[in-house]
Amino acid sequence: MIKNYFTIAWRSLWKNKVFTGLNIIGLTVALAIGLLLSIYAFFELSYDRFHKDSDSIYQIYATQQTSTGPTVYTSKPIPFADALQKEVPGVELITRYIGAVLRVTNGDKELRLGAAYVDPSFFSIFSYPVVEGDTEQLTADESTIVITKKTAKRLFGEESGLGKTVNILVQGKQKAFTISAILDDIPEQSSMKFDLALNFKNQADAIYTNNLDNWDNANHSVYLKLSTGIDPLQFEKSTRAFTALHNKSFIENCKRDGVQPDENGEYKQQKLLAYADTHFTTESNGIGQTSRIYPYLVLGVAFLILFIASANFVNMSIAKSTSRLREIGMRKTLGASKTQLFLQFWGESILVYSCASILGILLANMLLNPFQTSFQTSASFGNTLSPLHLIIFLVVLGVITFIAGGYPALVLTKLSTIQSLKGKMEVTGKNHVRDGLMVLQFGITILLISGTLVLWGQLEYLRNKDVGFNKEQVIAFPLNGKREDAQTIELLRNELENAPGIINVSASNNILGLGKDGASATSVISFDYKGRRVNTNVLMVDFDYIETLDLQLLEGRSFDRKFKTDRLGLVINQAMADQLQEKEPLHSRILIDDSITFSVLGIVKDFNFQGFNKAVEPLTLLLDPNWDMRNVYVKVAPDHLLSAMDRVKKAWKKIEPNAEFQGSFLNENIDRILLKERLMTSMIGSGSVLAIILSCVGLFAMSLLVVTQRRKEIGIRKVVGASVSTITVLLAKEFLKLLAIAFLIATPIAWWFSDRWLQDYVYRIDLSVLTFLIAGGIVFIIAIITIATKTVEAAIQNPVQSLRTD
């Protein structure tokens, strides 16, 4: 019997090729896009979950009270980790971590590799599987290092790297290290990525040895694993005495400066952040706020697209069923039960969904590479989907098939035998299910379009915002060669001095925006000034930094080679000048490190040196051309942008032939900061386009149903003189009411979500009613065009043909 059901179902579907094709195509595309968006969301949600004890691993940070409010500090001083483990119960394991880029050589091969300075306990806390070598006490020996499989292949090719020696540049000298173990390649879903790991004590003396007992200089992260049964909140409370003991001077300064403590009377509180949350955490009001809104938003878009496609299937199935009413009547007359008819029509739905599922999976596989490239993700079926995900997918697909396929079958089998034999599908009262589905379809489409417009508006606002420096004419790149930074900068200046289109060359120890190497750093110092504690970000710069970036000088002057004493001068931003609380901040004298007095030479207008996720903080520029600058800035003439990039690249290759040139304009660096916003705009925008297309298919099916049901009425109205436009408006009016209801429901929801999302930005657009009117207008225009294709055809038809139907 089941075979007979499927045979009849196949014949029926084949007979209505257009109807079947539209359903399968719509469901296939929806399932493919839904799958791709889902694996992206699951990939993001799986970040750092591969560690065996991820639920008990935490990063420890501090919330400090300041005169401007609470602030988060993740960096810790050198003695912090050992002291915490000894003095506060509940720490099973603890490790320090700091990332760096090191120059590694093996014979003639020279590479710059991402390194992690860690304590030996690091590999007991985190699960990085060892594929070769020692599995116990990794990096315990200061003369050994651990590398990944990928790094081993880069250094030694197909040979095993275990036990071999490489040289690493440490404090300006080559030092030999033996490879004691090789790790499996680090998963893509890891917040912590490195090519090699070495003992934390191998850092330069200025960072490690000179700060063994220094609690004022913080430069690294600390991670810990809590003992079994220890509650994180209780552990945070137990650190208060520890914090008070080791931060006496800080607390005294806070009290002296009138800083308000937190609700517990604390000026500095240690906090725990679950390591699995670090990828989703940002600072907000002195607390690490975790939000997984972006992956869940993507997952929501995938669900909404599947919902629209399924709603279309329901509506199209009912719309097309009018041609099969006599078949239903004959089957009932011949003794078919409602259950048999239900199984018959539901079988057709199962066939359609089965075909669409297979084709959807194949299409998703075909689109995977373009999807990964477009959205810059490594998400794939292999590294994302688990047996649990597959079970969930099959269950969800089964539920959708049962509901979407079962409802039309139920509606058709409930028709009376006489009604079916007459070939009429009378609808008494309102069809609430159909209307509800239409409203939801339109509402979802308006919601997605509104979200796309808000995202796009915010993205464009940030991209075009005045950041306070010249981002269009400045090329920036990291100093990743073997020469000393000061020597490289001087050689670059000489090489580019008379080159056409080159205006200025300068350098600093931090990058603006996000460079191609993905590196970024920050340095904060504190000092006493006239009885108050002052905090400021510090940027070490070379001569011509202000001129190269076109920073606006409000008062005073820039650093000048004519004045040798400028090495004891400062250039500060407006925020720093405000913090000094001086009527005339220019020429203020500031004592730093209790030994050196600096004088303020100039004040520059605030510029966004930290991105857009926080307001501009106090900044101090210090001149030291011999510092480890790390980044070069080259200002070029506006009419030589492309040619200047080539000249800078050639100059770099001449000076550092073995080092990769990673230059980009600063506006490209700004775009990299906004990667998350660009991806979300593209994803939701793509979802909006697909939602519009699917909604139009559903709308077309509904207009077909209405025209079919009211064919005689149309003929009679034509006979009595109704015009084509009158009939078109009459038929479209019902759908436009549904569209209006959808707009009224979706717009407040879209406004609320958009407003909540924008609150996460310091710099944001103001929501406008026009944005949501445009979203509604787009849907309205497309709906009118879709409805008109069928209603106009019915309105211009010869009334004789309409009235001829029995």
PDB file of N, CA, C and O in Angstrom, residues 18-68:
ATOM      1  N   VAL A  18       5.451  22.459 -12.977  1.00  0.00           N
ATOM      2  CA  VAL A  18       5.784  23.837 -12.589  1.00  0.00           C
ATOM      3  C   VAL A  18       5.617  24.027 -11.085  1.00  0.00           C
ATOM      4  O   VAL A  18       6.499  24.547 -10.399  1.00  0.00           O
ATOM      5  N   PHE A  19       4.467  23.559 -10.583  1.00  0.00           N
ATOM      6  CA  PHE A  19       4.184  23.644  -9.151  1.00  0.00           C
ATOM      7  C   PHE A  19       5.252  22.891  -8.345  1.00  0.00           C
ATOM      8  O   PHE A  19       5.817  23.406  -7.371  1.00  0.00           O
ATOM      9  N   THR A  20       5.556  21.675  -8.765  1.00  0.00           N
ATOM     10  CA  THR A  20       6.558  20.865  -8.057  1.00  0.00           C
ATOM     11  C   THR A  20       7.929  21.507  -8.130  1.00  0.00           C
ATOM     12  O   THR A  20       8.669  21.570  -7.145  1.00  0.00           O
ATOM     13  N   GLY A  21       8.265  22.006  -9.326  1.00  0.00           N
ATOM     14  CA  GLY A  21       9.580  22.630  -9.514  1.00  0.00           C
ATOM     15  C   GLY A  21       9.778  23.846  -8.628  1.00  0.00           C
ATOM     16  O   GLY A  21      10.833  24.013  -8.004  1.00  0.00           O
ATOM     17  N   LEU A  22       8.740  24.708  -8.576  1.00  0.00           N
ATOM     18  CA  LEU A  22       8.845  25.902  -7.731  1.00  0.00           C
ATOM     19  C   LEU A  22       9.031  25.532  -6.259  1.00  0.00           C
ATOM     20  O   LEU A  22       9.840  26.126  -5.542  1.00  0.00           O
ATOM     21  N   ASN A  23       8.260  24.531  -5.811  1.00  0.00           N
ATOM     22  CA  ASN A  23       8.376  24.098  -4.417  1.00  0.00           C
ATOM     23  C   ASN A  23       9.757  23.537  -4.120  1.00  0.00           C
ATOM     24  O   ASN A  23      10.387  23.873  -3.110  1.00  0.00           O
ATOM     25  N   ILE A  24      10.245  22.665  -4.994  1.00  0.00           N
ATOM     26  CA  ILE A  24      11.550  22.030  -4.764  1.00  0.00           C
ATOM     27  C   ILE A  24      12.672  23.063  -4.830  1.00  0.00           C
ATOM     28  O   ILE A  24      13.592  23.061  -3.990  1.00  0.00           O
ATOM     29  N   ILE A  25      12.600  23.961  -5.813  1.00  0.00           N
ATOM     30  CA  ILE A  25      13.650  24.983  -5.930  1.00  0.00           C
ATOM     31  C   ILE A  25      13.674  25.888  -4.702  1.00  0.00           C
ATOM     32  O   ILE A  25      14.728  26.168  -4.127  1.00  0.00           O
ATOM     33  N   GLY A  26      12.476  26.336  -4.284  1.00  0.00           N
ATOM     34  CA  GLY A  26      12.398  27.211  -3.109  1.00  0.00           C
ATOM     35  C   GLY A  26      12.928  26.542  -1.858  1.00  0.00           C
ATOM     36  O   GLY A  26      13.723  27.115  -1.113  1.00  0.00           O
ATOM     37  N   LEU A  27      12.492  25.290  -1.625  1.00  0.00           N
ATOM     38  CA  LEU A  27      12.947  24.565  -0.441  1.00  0.00           C
ATOM     39  C   LEU A  27      14.431  24.221  -0.522  1.00  0.00           C
ATOM     40  O   LEU A  27      15.145  24.263   0.482  1.00  0.00           O
ATOM     41  N   THR A  28      14.910  23.874  -1.725  1.00  0.00           N
ATOM     42  CA  THR A  28      16.328  23.542  -1.901  1.00  0.00           C
ATOM     43  C   THR A  28      17.223  24.721  -1.569  1.00  0.00           C
ATOM     44  O   THR A  28      18.195  24.592  -0.808  1.00  0.00           O
ATOM     45  N   VAL A  29      16.898  25.884  -2.128  1.00  0.00           N
ATOM     46  CA  VAL A  29      17.707  27.082  -1.866  1.00  0.00           C
ATOM     47  C   VAL A  29      17.645  27.455  -0.392  1.00  0.00           C
ATOM     48  O   VAL A  29      18.668  27.785   0.229  1.00  0.00           O
ATOM     49  N   ALA A  30      16.436  27.394   0.179  1.00  0.00           N
ATOM     50  CA  ALA A  30      16.279  27.745   1.596  1.00  0.00           C
ATOM     51  C   ALA A  30      17.076  26.795   2.492  1.00  0.00           C
ATOM     52  O   ALA A  30      17.751  27.225   3.433  1.00  0.00           O
ATOM     53  N   LEU A  31      17.008  25.501   2.203  1.00  0.00           N
ATOM     54  CA  LEU A  31      17.751  24.526   3.005  1.00  0.00           C
ATOM     55  C   LEU A  31      19.258  24.703   2.846  1.00  0.00           C
ATOM     56  O   LEU A  31      20.010  24.609   3.825  1.00  0.00           O
ATOM     57  N   ALA A  32      19.715  24.969   1.611  1.00  0.00           N
ATOM     58  CA  ALA A  32      21.156  25.156   1.373  1.00  0.00           C
ATOM     59  C   ALA A  32      21.677  26.371   2.124  1.00  0.00           C
ATOM     60  O   ALA A  32      22.698  26.296   2.835  1.00  0.00           O
ATOM     61  N   ILE A  33      20.979  27.500   1.982  1.00  0.00           N
ATOM     62  CA  ILE A  33      21.407  28.725   2.675  1.00  0.00           C
ATOM     63  C   ILE A  33      21.276  28.546   4.184  1.00  0.00           C
ATOM     64  O   ILE A  33      22.141  28.976   4.954  1.00  0.00           O
ATOM     65  N   GLY A  34      20.190  27.897   4.606  1.00  0.00           N
ATOM     66  CA  GLY A  34      20.008  27.638   6.036  1.00  0.00           C
ATOM     67  C   GLY A  34      21.133  26.780   6.607  1.00  0.00           C
ATOM     68  O   GLY A  34      21.629  27.029   7.712  1.00  0.00           O
ATOM     69  N   LEU A  35      21.563  25.768   5.839  1.00  0.00           N
ATOM     70  CA  LEU A  35      22.659  24.915   6.286  1.00  0.00           C
ATOM     71  C   LEU A  35      23.962  25.696   6.406  1.00  0.00           C
ATOM     72  O   LEU A  35      24.699  25.568   7.392  1.00  0.00           O
ATOM     73  N   LEU A  36      24.269  26.510   5.393  1.00  0.00           N
ATOM     74  CA  LEU A  36      25.509  27.290   5.408  1.00  0.00           C
ATOM     75  C   LEU A  36      25.527  28.281   6.571  1.00  0.00           C
ATOM     76  O   LEU A  36      26.541  28.421   7.266  1.00  0.00           O
ATOM     77  N   LEU A  37      24.406  28.963   6.760  1.00  0.00           N
ATOM     78  CA  LEU A  37      24.338  29.907   7.880  1.00  0.00           C
ATOM     79  C   LEU A  37      24.425  29.176   9.217  1.00  0.00           C
ATOM     80  O   LEU A  37      25.044  29.667  10.173  1.00  0.00           O
ATOM     81  N   SER A  38      23.837  27.988   9.286  1.00  0.00           N
ATOM     82  CA  SER A  38      23.855  27.217  10.533  1.00  0.00           C
ATOM     83  C   SER A  38      25.257  26.740  10.882  1.00  0.00           C
ATOM     84  O   SER A  38      25.673  26.822  12.042  1.00  0.00           O
ATOM     85  N   ILE A  39      25.995  26.253   9.884  1.00  0.00           N
ATOM     86  CA  ILE A  39      27.355  25.783  10.199  1.00  0.00           C
ATOM     87  C   ILE A  39      28.242  26.954  10.592  1.00  0.00           C
ATOM     88  O   ILE A  39      29.142  26.808  11.432  1.00  0.00           O
ATOM     89  N   TYR A  40      27.981  28.128  10.009  1.00  0.00           N
ATOM     90  CA  TYR A  40      28.730  29.322  10.429  1.00  0.00           C
ATOM     91  C   TYR A  40      28.421  29.645  11.891  1.00  0.00           C
ATOM     92  O   TYR A  40      29.334  29.906  12.687  1.00  0.00           O
ATOM     93  N   ALA A  41      27.139  29.613  12.250  1.00  0.00           N
ATOM     94  CA  ALA A  41      26.742  29.928  13.625  1.00  0.00           C
ATOM     95  C   ALA A  41      27.290  28.893  14.601  1.00  0.00           C
ATOM     96  O   ALA A  41      27.840  29.241  15.654  1.00  0.00           O
ATOM     97  N   PHE A  42      27.166  27.603  14.263  1.00  0.00           N
ATOM     98  CA  PHE A  42      27.673  26.551  15.148  1.00  0.00           C
ATOM     99  C   PHE A  42      29.194  26.622  15.266  1.00  0.00           C
ATOM    100  O   PHE A  42      29.753  26.328  16.325  1.00  0.00           O
ATOM    101  N   PHE A  43      29.856  26.988  14.170  1.00  0.00           N
ATOM    102  CA  PHE A  43      31.316  27.150  14.199  1.00  0.00           C
ATOM    103  C   PHE A  43      31.698  28.235  15.199  1.00  0.00           C
ATOM    104  O   PHE A  43      32.605  28.056  16.023  1.00  0.00           O
ATOM    105  N   GLU A  44      31.005  29.366  15.145  1.00  0.00           N
ATOM    106  CA  GLU A  44      31.304  30.458  16.077  1.00  0.00           C
ATOM    107  C   GLU A  44      30.985  30.050  17.514  1.00  0.00           C
ATOM    108  O   GLU A  44      31.743  30.356  18.437  1.00  0.00           O
ATOM    109  N   LEU A  45      29.871  29.369  17.706  1.00  0.00           N
ATOM    110  CA  LEU A  45      29.467  28.978  19.058  1.00  0.00           C
ATOM    111  C   LEU A  45      30.368  27.903  19.658  1.00  0.00           C
ATOM    112  O   LEU A  45      30.372  27.700  20.877  1.00  0.00           O
ATOM    113  N   SER A  46      31.133  27.207  18.801  1.00  0.00           N
ATOM    114  CA  SER A  46      32.002  26.131  19.306  1.00  0.00           C
ATOM    115  C   SER A  46      33.396  26.628  19.678  1.00  0.00           C
ATOM    116  O   SER A  46      34.262  25.824  20.027  1.00  0.00           O
ATOM    117  N   TYR A  47      33.620  27.941  19.619  1.00  0.00           N
ATOM    118  CA  TYR A  47      34.945  28.484  19.941  1.00  0.00           C
ATOM    119  C   TYR A  47      35.402  28.050  21.331  1.00  0.00           C
ATOM    120  O   TYR A  47      34.681  28.188  22.318  1.00  0.00           O
ATOM    121  N   ASP A  48      36.630  27.498  21.381  1.00  0.00           N
ATOM    122  CA  ASP A  48      37.316  27.119  22.627  1.00  0.00           C
ATOM    123  C   ASP A  48      36.619  26.004  23.387  1.00  0.00           C
ATOM    124  O   ASP A  48      36.946  25.757  24.551  1.00  0.00           O
ATOM    125  N   ARG A  49      35.694  25.307  22.735  1.00  0.00           N
ATOM    126  CA  ARG A  49      35.008  24.205  23.391  1.00  0.00           C
ATOM    127  C   ARG A  49      35.767  22.882  23.246  1.00  0.00           C
ATOM    128  O   ARG A  49      35.353  21.871  23.826  1.00  0.00           O
ATOM    129  N   PHE A  50      36.854  22.871  22.479  1.00  0.00           N
ATOM    130  CA  PHE A  50      37.578  21.627  22.266  1.00  0.00           C
ATOM    131  C   PHE A  50      38.463  21.265  23.465  1.00  0.00           C
ATOM    132  O   PHE A  50      38.950  20.137  23.560  1.00  0.00           O
ATOM    133  N   HIS A  51      38.706  22.210  24.371  1.00  0.00           N
ATOM    134  CA  HIS A  51      39.501  21.903  25.561  1.00  0.00           C
ATOM    135  C   HIS A  51      38.716  20.984  26.489  1.00  0.00           C
ATOM    136  O   HIS A  51      37.528  21.206  26.754  1.00  0.00           O
ATOM    137  N   LYS A  52      39.399  19.984  27.011  1.00  0.00           N
ATOM    138  CA  LYS A  52      38.750  18.943  27.811  1.00  0.00           C
ATOM    139  C   LYS A  52      38.002  19.524  29.020  1.00  0.00           C
ATOM    140  O   LYS A  52      36.885  19.133  29.319  1.00  0.00           O
ATOM    141  N   ASP A  53      38.638  20.455  29.722  1.00  0.00           N
ATOM    142  CA  ASP A  53      38.039  21.017  30.939  1.00  0.00           C
ATOM    143  C   ASP A  53      37.638  22.477  30.728  1.00  0.00           C
ATOM    144  O   ASP A  53      37.854  23.324  31.594  1.00  0.00           O
ATOM    145  N   SER A  54      37.053  22.764  29.577  1.00  0.00           N
ATOM    146  CA  SER A  54      36.752  24.160  29.236  1.00  0.00           C
ATOM    147  C   SER A  54      35.819  24.825  30.252  1.00  0.00           C
ATOM    148  O   SER A  54      35.892  26.039  30.452  1.00  0.00           O
ATOM    149  N   ASP A  55      34.967  24.057  30.908  1.00  0.00           N
ATOM    150  CA  ASP A  55      34.015  24.648  31.857  1.00  0.00           C
ATOM    151  C   ASP A  55      34.657  25.086  33.169  1.00  0.00           C
ATOM    152  O   ASP A  55      34.027  25.799  33.958  1.00  0.00           O
ATOM    153  N   SER A  56      35.886  24.647  33.419  1.00  0.00           N
ATOM    154  CA  SER A  56      36.544  25.022  34.678  1.00  0.00           C
ATOM    155  C   SER A  56      37.776  25.895  34.450  1.00  0.00           C
ATOM    156  O   SER A  56      38.543  26.131  35.379  1.00  0.00           O
ATOM    157  N   ILE A  57      37.969  26.359  33.199  1.00  0.00           N
ATOM    158  CA  ILE A  57      39.104  27.221  32.867  1.00  0.00           C
ATOM    159  C   ILE A  57      38.623  28.671  32.812  1.00  0.00           C
ATOM    160  O   ILE A  57      37.590  28.967  32.199  1.00  0.00           O
ATOM    161  N   TYR A  58      39.393  29.564  33.437  1.00  0.00           N
ATOM    162  CA  TYR A  58      39.000  30.968  33.506  1.00  0.00           C
ATOM    163  C   TYR A  58      40.196  31.874  33.222  1.00  0.00           C
ATOM    164  O   TYR A  58      41.350  31.512  33.488  1.00  0.00           O
ATOM    165  N   GLN A  59      39.893  33.036  32.657  1.00  0.00           N
ATOM    166  CA  GLN A  59      40.876  34.112  32.608  1.00  0.00           C
ATOM    167  C   GLN A  59      40.562  35.048  33.770  1.00  0.00           C
ATOM    168  O   GLN A  59      39.403  35.373  34.017  1.00  0.00           O
ATOM    169  N   ILE A  60      41.591  35.472  34.470  1.00  0.00           N
ATOM    170  CA  ILE A  60      41.369  36.374  35.598  1.00  0.00           C
ATOM    171  C   ILE A  60      41.728  37.788  35.163  1.00  0.00           C
ATOM    172  O   ILE A  60      42.760  38.027  34.545  1.00  0.00           O
ATOM    173  N   TYR A  61      40.809  38.719  35.419  1.00  0.00           N
ATOM    174  CA  TYR A  61      41.028  40.129  35.098  1.00  0.00           C
ATOM    175  C   TYR A  61      40.609  40.959  36.303  1.00  0.00           C
ATOM    176  O   TYR A  61      40.128  40.429  37.307  1.00  0.00           O
ATOM    177  N   ALA A  62      40.815  42.247  36.212  1.00  0.00           N
ATOM    178  CA  ALA A  62      40.485  43.123  37.342  1.00  0.00           C
ATOM    179  C   ALA A  62      39.600  44.269  36.882  1.00  0.00           C
ATOM    180  O   ALA A  62      39.776  44.817  35.792  1.00  0.00           O
ATOM    181  N   THR A  63      38.630  44.604  37.738  1.00  0.00           N
ATOM    182  CA  THR A  63      37.841  45.815  37.545  1.00  0.00           C
ATOM    183  C   THR A  63      38.374  46.870  38.503  1.00  0.00           C
ATOM    184  O   THR A  63      38.347  46.681  39.719  1.00  0.00           O
ATOM    185  N   GLN A  64      38.898  47.955  37.936  1.00  0.00           N
ATOM    186  CA  GLN A  64      39.479  49.016  38.747  1.00  0.00           C
ATOM    187  C   GLN A  64      38.595  50.249  38.703  1.00  0.00           C
ATOM    188  O   GLN A  64      38.115  50.651  37.632  1.00  0.00           O
ATOM    189  N   GLN A  65      38.396  50.852  39.864  1.00  0.00           N
ATOM    190  CA  GLN A  65      37.636  52.097  39.941  1.00  0.00           C
ATOM    191  C   GLN A  65      38.576  53.269  39.646  1.00  0.00           C
ATOM    192  O   GLN A  65      39.678  53.331  40.173  1.00  0.00           O
ATOM    193  N   THR A  66      38.123  54.170  38.785  1.00  0.00           N
ATOM    194  CA  THR A  66      38.903  55.357  38.456  1.00  0.00           C
ATOM    195  C   THR A  66      38.013  56.588  38.582  1.00  0.00           C
ATOM    196  O   THR A  66      36.799  56.473  38.813  1.00  0.00           O
ATOM    197  N   SER A  67      38.613  57.747  38.416  1.00  0.00           N
ATOM    198  CA  SER A  67      37.852  58.993  38.530  1.00  0.00           C
ATOM    199  C   SER A  67      36.814  59.121  37.429  1.00  0.00           C
ATOM    200  O   SER A  67      35.846  59.868  37.549  1.00  0.00           O
ATOM    201  N   THR A  68      37.015  58.384  36.312  1.00  0.00           N
ATOM    202  CA  THR A  68      36.073  58.444  35.188  1.00  0.00           C
ATOM    203  C   THR A  68      35.147  57.226  35.149  1.00  0.00           C
ATOM    204  O   THR A  68      34.395  57.058  34.196  1.00  0.00           O
TER     205      THR A  68
END
